[in-house]
Amino acid sequence: MQSYRHILLAVDFSNADRLVVERATNLAKQSQAEISVIHVVDNLPISEPGYDVLNSLDLELTEVLIDKAKKQLSALAEELSVPEQRCHLQMGRAISEITTLAEEREVDLIVIGSHGRHGLGLLLGSTANGVLHHAKCDVLAVRVYDD
Ligand code: AMP
């Protein structure tokens, strides 16, 4: 069986990330694959369009989120020795950003956490579920547990 050459690690900076990072780095070592990392900042507006004051709050919040995400991503990149050009901070919806980047960068395995939710969470769908359905490459869903 051909081993993986390019692994995309999707991180949301929750406590569950540790296990997902560990799985991805172990697999990369075993198959001598390169790792890319992605984090997506969701640009969901919190305010209604038409209220200028609240819209400026959206902008401020987005800037704070991006700034924090940049710092966390660069700390992880340093820890894993992943070069800057393989660290991706995207804006948008996690599922489409992850699957689009995977195609663009010819990734052959996406490693992602899966909470294995039930009930409403399952109905609404999870990131892992969406990525699994839309990705053109293999996806490893690492079972993680909420604290
Ligand atoms: P979820 O089920 O949506 O809470 O997320 C499950 C997994 O999807 C996480 O463990 C991450 O691997 C990935 N993920 C969720 N949100 C993001 C995000 N904003 N950016 C990158 N990966 C994410």
PDB file of N, CA and C in Angstrom, residues 2-47:
ATOM      1  N   GLN A   2       0.498   2.197  -0.863  1.00  0.00           N
ATOM      2  CA  GLN A   2       1.282   3.430  -0.939  1.00  0.00           C
ATOM      3  C   GLN A   2       1.056   4.277   0.326  1.00  0.00           C
ATOM      4  N   SER A   3       2.147   4.836   0.890  1.00  0.00           N
ATOM      5  CA  SER A   3       1.954   5.616   2.121  1.00  0.00           C
ATOM      6  C   SER A   3       1.590   7.062   1.795  1.00  0.00           C
ATOM      7  N   TYR A   4       1.087   7.748   2.816  1.00  0.00           N
ATOM      8  CA  TYR A   4       0.661   9.135   2.613  1.00  0.00           C
ATOM      9  C   TYR A   4       1.867  10.046   2.404  1.00  0.00           C
ATOM     10  N   ARG A   5       1.683  11.078   1.550  1.00  0.00           N
ATOM     11  CA  ARG A   5       2.781  12.009   1.282  1.00  0.00           C
ATOM     12  C   ARG A   5       2.531  13.392   1.880  1.00  0.00           C
ATOM     13  N   HIS A   6       1.239  13.745   1.961  1.00  0.00           N
ATOM     14  CA  HIS A   6       0.935  15.103   2.460  1.00  0.00           C
ATOM     15  C   HIS A   6      -0.305  15.050   3.354  1.00  0.00           C
ATOM     16  N   ILE A   7      -0.114  15.337   4.636  1.00  0.00           N
ATOM     17  CA  ILE A   7      -1.200  15.252   5.620  1.00  0.00           C
ATOM     18  C   ILE A   7      -1.644  16.665   6.015  1.00  0.00           C
ATOM     19  N   LEU A   8      -2.959  16.883   5.994  1.00  0.00           N
ATOM     20  CA  LEU A   8      -3.495  18.175   6.442  1.00  0.00           C
ATOM     21  C   LEU A   8      -4.122  17.996   7.821  1.00  0.00           C
ATOM     22  N   LEU A   9      -3.572  18.721   8.783  1.00  0.00           N
ATOM     23  CA  LEU A   9      -4.048  18.656  10.167  1.00  0.00           C
ATOM     24  C   LEU A   9      -4.970  19.847  10.422  1.00  0.00           C
ATOM     25  N   ALA A  10      -6.233  19.553  10.792  1.00  0.00           N
ATOM     26  CA  ALA A  10      -7.209  20.630  11.043  1.00  0.00           C
ATOM     27  C   ALA A  10      -7.337  20.842  12.546  1.00  0.00           C
ATOM     28  N   VAL A  11      -7.046  22.068  12.984  1.00  0.00           N
ATOM     29  CA  VAL A  11      -7.095  22.339  14.431  1.00  0.00           C
ATOM     30  C   VAL A  11      -8.085  23.458  14.744  1.00  0.00           C
ATOM     31  N   ASP A  12      -8.830  23.271  15.859  1.00  0.00           N
ATOM     32  CA  ASP A  12      -9.759  24.331  16.278  1.00  0.00           C
ATOM     33  C   ASP A  12      -9.311  24.994  17.583  1.00  0.00           C
ATOM     34  N   PHE A  13      -8.125  24.601  18.063  1.00  0.00           N
ATOM     35  CA  PHE A  13      -7.531  25.132  19.294  1.00  0.00           C
ATOM     36  C   PHE A  13      -8.381  24.850  20.532  1.00  0.00           C
ATOM     37  N   SER A  14      -9.100  23.745  20.515  1.00  0.00           N
ATOM     38  CA  SER A  14      -9.817  23.292  21.718  1.00  0.00           C
ATOM     39  C   SER A  14      -8.893  22.308  22.448  1.00  0.00           C
ATOM     40  N   ASN A  15      -9.310  21.880  23.642  1.00  0.00           N
ATOM     41  CA  ASN A  15      -8.501  20.914  24.399  1.00  0.00           C
ATOM     42  C   ASN A  15      -8.332  19.598  23.654  1.00  0.00           C
ATOM     43  N   ALA A  16      -9.303  19.315  22.790  1.00  0.00           N
ATOM     44  CA  ALA A  16      -9.291  18.039  22.068  1.00  0.00           C
ATOM     45  C   ALA A  16      -8.181  17.975  21.022  1.00  0.00           C
ATOM     46  N   ASP A  17      -7.613  19.123  20.667  1.00  0.00           N
ATOM     47  CA  ASP A  17      -6.594  19.169  19.615  1.00  0.00           C
ATOM     48  C   ASP A  17      -5.393  18.269  19.878  1.00  0.00           C
ATOM     49  N   ARG A  18      -5.006  18.121  21.151  1.00  0.00           N
ATOM     50  CA  ARG A  18      -3.772  17.391  21.489  1.00  0.00           C
ATOM     51  C   ARG A  18      -3.724  16.010  20.834  1.00  0.00           C
ATOM     52  N   LEU A  19      -4.849  15.288  20.979  1.00  0.00           N
ATOM     53  CA  LEU A  19      -4.928  13.927  20.446  1.00  0.00           C
ATOM     54  C   LEU A  19      -4.852  13.924  18.919  1.00  0.00           C
ATOM     55  N   VAL A  20      -5.508  14.895  18.316  1.00  0.00           N
ATOM     56  CA  VAL A  20      -5.546  14.994  16.849  1.00  0.00           C
ATOM     57  C   VAL A  20      -4.138  15.323  16.326  1.00  0.00           C
ATOM     58  N   VAL A  21      -3.458  16.233  17.015  1.00  0.00           N
ATOM     59  CA  VAL A  21      -2.087  16.614  16.640  1.00  0.00           C
ATOM     60  C   VAL A  21      -1.161  15.395  16.759  1.00  0.00           C
ATOM     61  N   GLU A  22      -1.323  14.664  17.868  1.00  0.00           N
ATOM     62  CA  GLU A  22      -0.479  13.490  18.116  1.00  0.00           C
ATOM     63  C   GLU A  22      -0.647  12.429  17.020  1.00  0.00           C
ATOM     64  N   ARG A  23      -1.907  12.166  16.656  1.00  0.00           N
ATOM     65  CA  ARG A  23      -2.185  11.174  15.599  1.00  0.00           C
ATOM     66  C   ARG A  23      -1.559  11.609  14.269  1.00  0.00           C
ATOM     67  N   ALA A  24      -1.742  12.885  13.942  1.00  0.00           N
ATOM     68  CA  ALA A  24      -1.234  13.379  12.655  1.00  0.00           C
ATOM     69  C   ALA A  24       0.285  13.328  12.613  1.00  0.00           C
ATOM     70  N   THR A  25       0.932  13.718  13.702  1.00  0.00           N
ATOM     71  CA  THR A  25       2.401  13.750  13.683  1.00  0.00           C
ATOM     72  C   THR A  25       2.968  12.321  13.681  1.00  0.00           C
ATOM     73  N   ASN A  26       2.319  11.412  14.406  1.00  0.00           N
ATOM     74  CA  ASN A  26       2.788  10.014  14.392  1.00  0.00           C
ATOM     75  C   ASN A  26       2.676   9.409  12.991  1.00  0.00           C
ATOM     76  N   LEU A  27       1.529   9.676  12.350  1.00  0.00           N
ATOM     77  CA  LEU A  27       1.326   9.151  10.995  1.00  0.00           C
ATOM     78  C   LEU A  27       2.337   9.745  10.018  1.00  0.00           C
ATOM     79  N   ALA A  28       2.598  11.037  10.186  1.00  0.00           N
ATOM     80  CA  ALA A  28       3.553  11.709   9.289  1.00  0.00           C
ATOM     81  C   ALA A  28       4.939  11.101   9.446  1.00  0.00           C
ATOM     82  N   LYS A  29       5.305  10.793  10.702  1.00  0.00           N
ATOM     83  CA  LYS A  29       6.620  10.185  10.943  1.00  0.00           C
ATOM     84  C   LYS A  29       6.693   8.815  10.283  1.00  0.00           C
ATOM     85  N   GLN A  30       5.655   7.997  10.529  1.00  0.00           N
ATOM     86  CA  GLN A  30       5.626   6.635   9.978  1.00  0.00           C
ATOM     87  C   GLN A  30       5.724   6.625   8.460  1.00  0.00           C
ATOM     88  N   SER A  31       5.010   7.548   7.824  1.00  0.00           N
ATOM     89  CA  SER A  31       4.965   7.506   6.358  1.00  0.00           C
ATOM     90  C   SER A  31       5.885   8.540   5.719  1.00  0.00           C
ATOM     91  N   GLN A  32       6.659   9.221   6.549  1.00  0.00           N
ATOM     92  CA  GLN A  32       7.577  10.272   6.077  1.00  0.00           C
ATOM     93  C   GLN A  32       6.846  11.298   5.211  1.00  0.00           C
ATOM     94  N   ALA A  33       5.644  11.644   5.667  1.00  0.00           N
ATOM     95  CA  ALA A  33       4.828  12.617   4.931  1.00  0.00           C
ATOM     96  C   ALA A  33       5.104  14.015   5.457  1.00  0.00           C
ATOM     97  N   GLU A  34       4.799  15.021   4.630  1.00  0.00           N
ATOM     98  CA  GLU A  34       4.880  16.383   5.151  1.00  0.00           C
ATOM     99  C   GLU A  34       3.516  16.758   5.737  1.00  0.00           C
ATOM    100  N   ILE A  35       3.583  17.694   6.705  1.00  0.00           N
ATOM    101  CA  ILE A  35       2.346  18.123   7.363  1.00  0.00           C
ATOM    102  C   ILE A  35       2.037  19.570   7.002  1.00  0.00           C
ATOM    103  N   SER A  36       0.762  19.833   6.712  1.00  0.00           N
ATOM    104  CA  SER A  36       0.268  21.209   6.641  1.00  0.00           C
ATOM    105  C   SER A  36      -0.762  21.351   7.746  1.00  0.00           C
ATOM    106  N   VAL A  37      -0.913  22.576   8.251  1.00  0.00           N
ATOM    107  CA  VAL A  37      -1.877  22.810   9.331  1.00  0.00           C
ATOM    108  C   VAL A  37      -2.875  23.868   8.877  1.00  0.00           C
ATOM    109  N   ILE A  38      -4.150  23.662   9.232  1.00  0.00           N
ATOM    110  CA  ILE A  38      -5.158  24.670   8.910  1.00  0.00           C
ATOM    111  C   ILE A  38      -6.003  25.004  10.133  1.00  0.00           C
ATOM    112  N   HIS A  39      -6.267  26.302  10.288  1.00  0.00           N
ATOM    113  CA  HIS A  39      -7.272  26.749  11.261  1.00  0.00           C
ATOM    114  C   HIS A  39      -8.167  27.748  10.537  1.00  0.00           C
ATOM    115  N   VAL A  40      -9.464  27.618  10.741  1.00  0.00           N
ATOM    116  CA  VAL A  40     -10.412  28.501  10.058  1.00  0.00           C
ATOM    117  C   VAL A  40     -11.105  29.401  11.076  1.00  0.00           C
ATOM    118  N   VAL A  41     -11.056  30.699  10.808  1.00  0.00           N
ATOM    119  CA  VAL A  41     -11.803  31.649  11.636  1.00  0.00           C
ATOM    120  C   VAL A  41     -13.138  31.879  10.935  1.00  0.00           C
ATOM    121  N   ASP A  42     -14.197  31.505  11.626  1.00  0.00           N
ATOM    122  CA  ASP A  42     -15.529  31.648  11.055  1.00  0.00           C
ATOM    123  C   ASP A  42     -15.910  33.127  11.058  1.00  0.00           C
ATOM    124  N   ASN A  43     -16.252  33.653   9.887  1.00  0.00           N
ATOM    125  CA  ASN A  43     -16.601  35.086   9.850  1.00  0.00           C
ATOM    126  C   ASN A  43     -18.111  35.305   9.914  1.00  0.00           C
ATOM    127  N   LEU A  44     -18.738  34.595  10.846  1.00  0.00           N
ATOM    128  CA  LEU A  44     -20.173  34.771  11.072  1.00  0.00           C
ATOM    129  C   LEU A  44     -20.444  36.170  11.630  1.00  0.00           C
ATOM    130  N   PRO A  45     -21.281  36.958  11.004  1.00  0.00           N
ATOM    131  CA  PRO A  45     -21.578  38.268  11.602  1.00  0.00           C
ATOM    132  C   PRO A  45     -22.421  38.099  12.851  1.00  0.00           C
ATOM    133  N   ILE A  46     -22.099  38.859  13.896  1.00  0.00           N
ATOM    134  CA  ILE A  46     -22.902  38.744  15.115  1.00  0.00           C
ATOM    135  C   ILE A  46     -24.032  39.761  15.113  1.00  0.00           C
ATOM    136  N   SER A  47     -23.912  40.793  14.267  1.00  0.00           N
ATOM    137  CA  SER A  47     -24.938  41.831  14.291  1.00  0.00           C
ATOM    138  C   SER A  47     -25.769  41.832  13.010  1.00  0.00           C
TER     139      SER A  47
END
